[in-house]
mmCIF file of C-alpha atoms in Angstrom:
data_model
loop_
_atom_site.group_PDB
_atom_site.id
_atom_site.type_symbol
_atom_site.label_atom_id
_atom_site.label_comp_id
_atom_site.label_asym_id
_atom_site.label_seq_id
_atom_site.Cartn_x
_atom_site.Cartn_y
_atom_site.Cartn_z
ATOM 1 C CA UNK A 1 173.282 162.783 123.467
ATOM 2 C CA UNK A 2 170.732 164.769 125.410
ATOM 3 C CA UNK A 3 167.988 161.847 125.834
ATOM 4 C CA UNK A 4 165.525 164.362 127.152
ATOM 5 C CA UNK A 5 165.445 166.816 123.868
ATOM 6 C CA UNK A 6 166.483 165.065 120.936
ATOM 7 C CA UNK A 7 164.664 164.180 117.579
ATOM 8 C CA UNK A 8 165.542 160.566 117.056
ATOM 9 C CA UNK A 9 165.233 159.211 113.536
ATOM 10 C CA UNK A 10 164.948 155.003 113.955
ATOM 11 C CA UNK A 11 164.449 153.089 110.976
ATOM 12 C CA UNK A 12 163.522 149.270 112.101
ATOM 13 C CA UNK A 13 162.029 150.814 115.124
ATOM 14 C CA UNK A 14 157.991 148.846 114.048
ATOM 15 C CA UNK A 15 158.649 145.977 116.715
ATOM 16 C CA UNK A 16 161.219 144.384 118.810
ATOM 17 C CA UNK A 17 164.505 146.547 120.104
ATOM 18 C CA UNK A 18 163.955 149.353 117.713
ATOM 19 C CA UNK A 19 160.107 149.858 118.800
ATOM 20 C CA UNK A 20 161.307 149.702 122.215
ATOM 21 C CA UNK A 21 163.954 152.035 122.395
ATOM 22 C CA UNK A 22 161.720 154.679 120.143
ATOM 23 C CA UNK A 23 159.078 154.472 123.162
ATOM 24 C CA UNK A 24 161.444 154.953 125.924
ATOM 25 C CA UNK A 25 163.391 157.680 124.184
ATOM 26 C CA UNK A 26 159.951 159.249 123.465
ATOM 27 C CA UNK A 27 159.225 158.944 127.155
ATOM 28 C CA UNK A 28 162.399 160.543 128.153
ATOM 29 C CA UNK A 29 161.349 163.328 126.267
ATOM 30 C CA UNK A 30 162.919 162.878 122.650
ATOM 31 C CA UNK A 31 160.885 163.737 119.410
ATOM 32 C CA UNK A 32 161.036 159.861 117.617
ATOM 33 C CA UNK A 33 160.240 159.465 113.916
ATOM 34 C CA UNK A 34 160.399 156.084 112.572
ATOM 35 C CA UNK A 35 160.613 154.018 110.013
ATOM 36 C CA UNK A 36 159.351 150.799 108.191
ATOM 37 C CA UNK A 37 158.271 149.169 105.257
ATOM 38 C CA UNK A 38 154.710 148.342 106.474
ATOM 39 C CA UNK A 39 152.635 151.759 106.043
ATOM 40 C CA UNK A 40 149.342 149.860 108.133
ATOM 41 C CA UNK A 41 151.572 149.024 110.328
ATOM 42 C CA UNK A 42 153.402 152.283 110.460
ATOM 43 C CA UNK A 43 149.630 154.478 110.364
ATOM 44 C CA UNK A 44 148.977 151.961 113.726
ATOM 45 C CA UNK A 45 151.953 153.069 115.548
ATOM 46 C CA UNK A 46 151.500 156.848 114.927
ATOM 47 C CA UNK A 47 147.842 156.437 116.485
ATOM 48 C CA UNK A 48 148.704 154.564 119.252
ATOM 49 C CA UNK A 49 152.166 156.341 120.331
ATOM 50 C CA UNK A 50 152.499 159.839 118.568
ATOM 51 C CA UNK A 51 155.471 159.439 116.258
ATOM 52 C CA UNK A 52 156.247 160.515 113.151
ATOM 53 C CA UNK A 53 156.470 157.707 110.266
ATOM 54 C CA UNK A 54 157.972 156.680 107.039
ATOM 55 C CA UNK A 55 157.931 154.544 104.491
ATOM 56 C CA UNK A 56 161.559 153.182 103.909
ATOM 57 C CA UNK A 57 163.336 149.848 102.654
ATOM 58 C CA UNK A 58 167.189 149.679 104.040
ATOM 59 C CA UNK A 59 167.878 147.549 100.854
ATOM 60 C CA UNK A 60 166.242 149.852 98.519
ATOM 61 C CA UNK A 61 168.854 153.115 97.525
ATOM 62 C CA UNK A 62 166.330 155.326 96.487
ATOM 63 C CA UNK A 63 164.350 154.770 99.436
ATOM 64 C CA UNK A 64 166.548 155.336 102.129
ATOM 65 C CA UNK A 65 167.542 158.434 99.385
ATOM 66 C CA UNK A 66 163.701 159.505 99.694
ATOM 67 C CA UNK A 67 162.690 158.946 103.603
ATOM 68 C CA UNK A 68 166.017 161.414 103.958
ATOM 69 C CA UNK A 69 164.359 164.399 102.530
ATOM 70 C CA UNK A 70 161.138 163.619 104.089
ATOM 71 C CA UNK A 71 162.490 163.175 107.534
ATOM 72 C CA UNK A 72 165.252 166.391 107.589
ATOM 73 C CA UNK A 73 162.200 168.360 105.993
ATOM 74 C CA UNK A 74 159.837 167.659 108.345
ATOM 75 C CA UNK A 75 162.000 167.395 110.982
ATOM 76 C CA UNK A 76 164.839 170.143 110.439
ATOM 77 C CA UNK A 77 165.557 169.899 114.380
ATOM 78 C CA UNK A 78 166.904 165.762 113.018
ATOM 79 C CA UNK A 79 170.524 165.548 115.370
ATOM 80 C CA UNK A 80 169.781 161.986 116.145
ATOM 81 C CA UNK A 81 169.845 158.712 113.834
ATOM 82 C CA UNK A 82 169.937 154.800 114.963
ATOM 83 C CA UNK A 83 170.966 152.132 112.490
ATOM 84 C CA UNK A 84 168.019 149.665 113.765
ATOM 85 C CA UNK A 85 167.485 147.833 110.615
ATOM 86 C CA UNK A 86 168.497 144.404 110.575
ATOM 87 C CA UNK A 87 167.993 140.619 109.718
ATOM 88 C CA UNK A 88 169.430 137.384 111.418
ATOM 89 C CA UNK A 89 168.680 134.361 109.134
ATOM 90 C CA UNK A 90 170.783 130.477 110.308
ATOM 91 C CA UNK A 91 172.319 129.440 107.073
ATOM 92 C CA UNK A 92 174.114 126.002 106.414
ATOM 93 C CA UNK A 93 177.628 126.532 105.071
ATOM 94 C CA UNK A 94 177.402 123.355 103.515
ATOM 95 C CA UNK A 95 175.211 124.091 100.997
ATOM 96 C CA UNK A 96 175.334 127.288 98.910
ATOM 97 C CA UNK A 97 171.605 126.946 99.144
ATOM 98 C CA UNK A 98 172.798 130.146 101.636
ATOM 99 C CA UNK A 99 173.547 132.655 99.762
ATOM 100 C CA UNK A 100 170.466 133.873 99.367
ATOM 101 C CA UNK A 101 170.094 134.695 103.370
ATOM 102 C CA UNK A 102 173.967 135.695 102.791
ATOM 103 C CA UNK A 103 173.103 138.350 100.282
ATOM 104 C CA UNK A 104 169.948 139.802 101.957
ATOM 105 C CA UNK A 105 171.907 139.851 105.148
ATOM 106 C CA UNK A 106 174.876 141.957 103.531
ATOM 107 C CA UNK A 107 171.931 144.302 101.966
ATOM 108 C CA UNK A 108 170.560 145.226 104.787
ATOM 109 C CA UNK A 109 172.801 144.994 107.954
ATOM 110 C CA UNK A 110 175.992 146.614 106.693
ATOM 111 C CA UNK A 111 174.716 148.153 103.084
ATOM 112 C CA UNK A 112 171.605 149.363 104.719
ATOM 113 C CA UNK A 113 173.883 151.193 107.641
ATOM 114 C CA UNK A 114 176.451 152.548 105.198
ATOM 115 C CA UNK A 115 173.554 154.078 103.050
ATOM 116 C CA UNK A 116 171.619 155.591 105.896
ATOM 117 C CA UNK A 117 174.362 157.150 107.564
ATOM 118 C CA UNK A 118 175.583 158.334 103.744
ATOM 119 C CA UNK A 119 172.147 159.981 103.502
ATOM 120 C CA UNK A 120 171.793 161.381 107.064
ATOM 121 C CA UNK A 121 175.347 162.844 107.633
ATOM 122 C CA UNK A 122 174.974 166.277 105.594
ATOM 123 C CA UNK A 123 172.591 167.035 107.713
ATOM 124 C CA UNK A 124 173.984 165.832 110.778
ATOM 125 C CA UNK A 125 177.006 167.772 110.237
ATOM 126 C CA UNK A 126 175.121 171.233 109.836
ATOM 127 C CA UNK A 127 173.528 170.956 113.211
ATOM 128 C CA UNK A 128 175.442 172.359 116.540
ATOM 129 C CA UNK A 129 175.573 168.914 117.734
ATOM 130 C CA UNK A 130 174.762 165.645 116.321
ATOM 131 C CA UNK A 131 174.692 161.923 117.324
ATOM 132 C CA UNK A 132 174.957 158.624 114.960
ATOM 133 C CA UNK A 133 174.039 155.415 117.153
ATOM 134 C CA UNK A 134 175.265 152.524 115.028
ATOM 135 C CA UNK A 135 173.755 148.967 116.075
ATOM 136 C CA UNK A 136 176.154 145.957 115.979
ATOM 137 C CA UNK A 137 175.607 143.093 118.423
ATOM 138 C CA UNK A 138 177.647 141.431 120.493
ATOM 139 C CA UNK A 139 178.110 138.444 118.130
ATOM 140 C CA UNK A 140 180.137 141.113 116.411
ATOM 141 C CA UNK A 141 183.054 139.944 118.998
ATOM 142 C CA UNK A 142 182.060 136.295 119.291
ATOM 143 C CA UNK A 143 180.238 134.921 116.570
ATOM 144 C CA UNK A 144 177.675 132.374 116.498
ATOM 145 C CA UNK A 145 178.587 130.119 114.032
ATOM 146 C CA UNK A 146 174.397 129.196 113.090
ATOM 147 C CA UNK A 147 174.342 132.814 111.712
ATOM 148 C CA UNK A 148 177.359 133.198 110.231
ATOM 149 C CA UNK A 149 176.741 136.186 107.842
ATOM 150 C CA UNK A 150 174.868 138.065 110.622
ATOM 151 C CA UNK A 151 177.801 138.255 112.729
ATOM 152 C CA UNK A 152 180.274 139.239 110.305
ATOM 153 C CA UNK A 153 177.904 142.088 109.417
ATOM 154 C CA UNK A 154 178.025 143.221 112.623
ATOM 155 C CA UNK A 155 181.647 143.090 112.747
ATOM 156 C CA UNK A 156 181.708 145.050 109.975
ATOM 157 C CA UNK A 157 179.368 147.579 111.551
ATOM 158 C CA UNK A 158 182.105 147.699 114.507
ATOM 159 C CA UNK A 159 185.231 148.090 112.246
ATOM 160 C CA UNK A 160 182.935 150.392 109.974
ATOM 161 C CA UNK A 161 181.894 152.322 113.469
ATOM 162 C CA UNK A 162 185.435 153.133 114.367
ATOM 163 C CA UNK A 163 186.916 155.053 110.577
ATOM 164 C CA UNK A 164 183.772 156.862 110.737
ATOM 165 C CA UNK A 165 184.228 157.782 113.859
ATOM 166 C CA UNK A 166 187.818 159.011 113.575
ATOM 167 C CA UNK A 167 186.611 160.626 110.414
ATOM 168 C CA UNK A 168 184.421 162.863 112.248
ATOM 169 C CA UNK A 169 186.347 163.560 115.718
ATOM 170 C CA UNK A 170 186.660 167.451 114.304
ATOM 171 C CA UNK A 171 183.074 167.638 113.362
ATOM 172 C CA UNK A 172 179.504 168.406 115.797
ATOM 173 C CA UNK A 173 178.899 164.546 114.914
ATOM 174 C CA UNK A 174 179.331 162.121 117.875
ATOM 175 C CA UNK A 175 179.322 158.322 116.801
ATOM 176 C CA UNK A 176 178.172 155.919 119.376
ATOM 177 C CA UNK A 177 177.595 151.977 118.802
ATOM 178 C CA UNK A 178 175.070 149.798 120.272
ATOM 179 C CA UNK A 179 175.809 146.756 120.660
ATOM 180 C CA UNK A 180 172.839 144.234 122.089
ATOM 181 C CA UNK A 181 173.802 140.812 123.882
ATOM 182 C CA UNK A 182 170.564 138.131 122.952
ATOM 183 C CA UNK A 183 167.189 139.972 123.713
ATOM 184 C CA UNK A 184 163.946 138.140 123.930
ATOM 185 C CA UNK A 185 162.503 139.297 120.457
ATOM 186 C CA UNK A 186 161.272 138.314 117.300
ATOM 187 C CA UNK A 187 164.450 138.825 115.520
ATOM 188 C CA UNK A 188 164.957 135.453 114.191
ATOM 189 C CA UNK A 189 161.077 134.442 113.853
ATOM 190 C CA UNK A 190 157.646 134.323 115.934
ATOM 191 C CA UNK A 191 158.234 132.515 118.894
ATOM 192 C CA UNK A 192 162.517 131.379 118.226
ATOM 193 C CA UNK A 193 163.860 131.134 121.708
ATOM 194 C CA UNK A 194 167.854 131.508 121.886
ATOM 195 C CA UNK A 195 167.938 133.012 125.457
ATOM 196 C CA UNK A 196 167.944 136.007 125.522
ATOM 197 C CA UNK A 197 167.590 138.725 128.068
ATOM 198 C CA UNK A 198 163.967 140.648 129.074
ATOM 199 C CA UNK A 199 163.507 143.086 126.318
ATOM 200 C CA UNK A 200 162.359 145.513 128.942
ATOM 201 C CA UNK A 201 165.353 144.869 131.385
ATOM 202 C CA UNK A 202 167.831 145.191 127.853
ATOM 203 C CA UNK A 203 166.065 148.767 127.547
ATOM 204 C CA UNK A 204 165.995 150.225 130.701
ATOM 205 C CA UNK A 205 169.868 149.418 130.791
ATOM 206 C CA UNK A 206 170.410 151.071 127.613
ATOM 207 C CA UNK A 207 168.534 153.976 128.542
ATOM 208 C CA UNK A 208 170.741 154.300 132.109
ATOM 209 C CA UNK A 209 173.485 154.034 129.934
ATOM 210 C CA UNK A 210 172.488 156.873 127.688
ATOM 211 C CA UNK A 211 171.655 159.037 130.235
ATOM 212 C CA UNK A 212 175.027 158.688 132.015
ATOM 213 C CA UNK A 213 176.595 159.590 129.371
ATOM 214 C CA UNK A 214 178.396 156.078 128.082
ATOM 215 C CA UNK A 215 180.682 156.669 124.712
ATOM 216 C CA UNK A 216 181.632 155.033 122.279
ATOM 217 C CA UNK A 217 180.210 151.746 123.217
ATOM 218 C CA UNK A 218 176.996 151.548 124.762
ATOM 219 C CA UNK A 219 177.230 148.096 126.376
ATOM 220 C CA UNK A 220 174.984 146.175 128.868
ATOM 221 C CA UNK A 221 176.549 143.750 131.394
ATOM 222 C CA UNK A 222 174.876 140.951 129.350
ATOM 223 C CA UNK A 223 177.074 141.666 126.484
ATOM 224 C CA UNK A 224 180.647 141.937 128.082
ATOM 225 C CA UNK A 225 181.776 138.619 128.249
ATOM 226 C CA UNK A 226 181.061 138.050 124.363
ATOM 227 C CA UNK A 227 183.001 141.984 123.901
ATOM 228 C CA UNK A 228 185.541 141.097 125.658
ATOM 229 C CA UNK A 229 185.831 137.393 125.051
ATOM 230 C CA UNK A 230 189.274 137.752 122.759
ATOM 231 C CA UNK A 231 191.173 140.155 125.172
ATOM 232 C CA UNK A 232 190.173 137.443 128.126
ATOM 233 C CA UNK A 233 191.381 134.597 126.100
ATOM 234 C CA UNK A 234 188.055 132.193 125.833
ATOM 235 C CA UNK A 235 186.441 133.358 122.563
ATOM 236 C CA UNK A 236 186.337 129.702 121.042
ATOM 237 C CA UNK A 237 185.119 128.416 124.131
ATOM 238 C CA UNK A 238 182.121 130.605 124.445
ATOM 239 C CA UNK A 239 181.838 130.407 120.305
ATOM 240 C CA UNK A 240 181.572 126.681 121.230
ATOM 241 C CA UNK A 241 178.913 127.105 123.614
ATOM 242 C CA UNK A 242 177.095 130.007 121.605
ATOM 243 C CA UNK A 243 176.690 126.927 119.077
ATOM 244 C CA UNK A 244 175.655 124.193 121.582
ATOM 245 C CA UNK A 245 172.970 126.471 123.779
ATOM 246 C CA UNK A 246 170.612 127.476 121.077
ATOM 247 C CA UNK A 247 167.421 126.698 121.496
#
């Protein structure tokens, strides 16, 4: 992925790691569209950084079905999309007052990925080159255990990241995943703490990472001890302290 001349297509990308990564990509040079449910909020970004907007809802078929067409029409040049979208909601396993959170979670972290990239790959795959950024996290590797359904989504995403990926290994498509340690955002609700790293220091890693060139994964040092945590043999004890450092 050419950082400096791509049109980027980021649904999620109205605040936290999505907005972020749309502006730096944008400064790099990229073309960003993005995408959101709140059209205000959408119309705001526009005027104040230049994108290109739509409407979309990752849970809603027909809308991820419609902001398609608008996007590859207005932006036939599209070789870039990032799975942004996603929730992370603590549920109680005790009660299956969860399954609410469970459902929504499952709607729009690993249905709402499968969906865009469904919708986004014909025209992917008619370009000379192409790139799909998945997002996972790294709680993909090492859950923790207050957001249960998050983190298997984002396993999923991994394990879902890998067939497509061997799917398309004859095709213009590349398939790289993201996969974020804790960043200081809004992810989880105004003002939640769980410790995680400068937003700004997250992104300008990302972006170095990018622009050297790093494939499949693109992983900050933040996030290798919870990748790697199985291979190196203390996955339960980090899961353990995952669940005892939250803030």
């Amino acid at each position: 992925m050419d950082i400096t001349n791509a049109t980027v297509f980021i649904p999620g990308a109205t605040s936290g790691i999505g907005l972020g990564l749309a502006l730096r990509l944008q400064e790099a040079g990229s073309t960003v569209v993005i995408g959101g449910r709140r059209r205000a909020l959408l119309d705001s970004l526009a005027a104040e950084h230049g994108f290109g907007t739509v409407e979309l809802d990752v849970t809603d078929p027909a809308s991820i079905t419609a902001a398609a067409a608008t996007v590859t029409a207005s932006y036939p040049s599209l070789d870039t999309i990032v799975t942004m979208s996603g929730i992370m909601r603590a549920e109680d396993l005790r009660s299956a007052a969860h399954q609410d959170d469970a459902v929504a979670t499952i709607e729009t972290n690993l249905l709402g990925t499968i969906r865009l990239i469904d919708a986004f790959l014909p025209h992917l795959l008619a370009q000379p080159a192409s790139t799909i950024i998945t997002v996972s996290s790294g709680l993909a590797f090492t859950p923790l255990a207050a957001t249960p359904t998050y983190s298997a989504t984002k396993a999923a995403v991994h394990s879902y990241t890998l067939s497509l990926r061997q799917q398309l290994i004859d095709s213009p498509v590349s398939v790289l995943e993201l996969a974020p340690p804790a960043v200081a955002t809004d992810l989880m609700g105004e003002g939640v703490d769980f410790g995680g790293m400068p937003l700004d220091a997250f992104l300008t890693e990302v972006v170095s990472l990018l622009s050297a060139g790093a494939s499949p994964e693109i992983l900050v040092e933040n996030v290798l001890p919870l990748r790697w945590a199985e291979r190196d043999g203390n996955q339960q004890q980090l899961i353990t302290a995952l669940a005892s450092n939250r803030h």
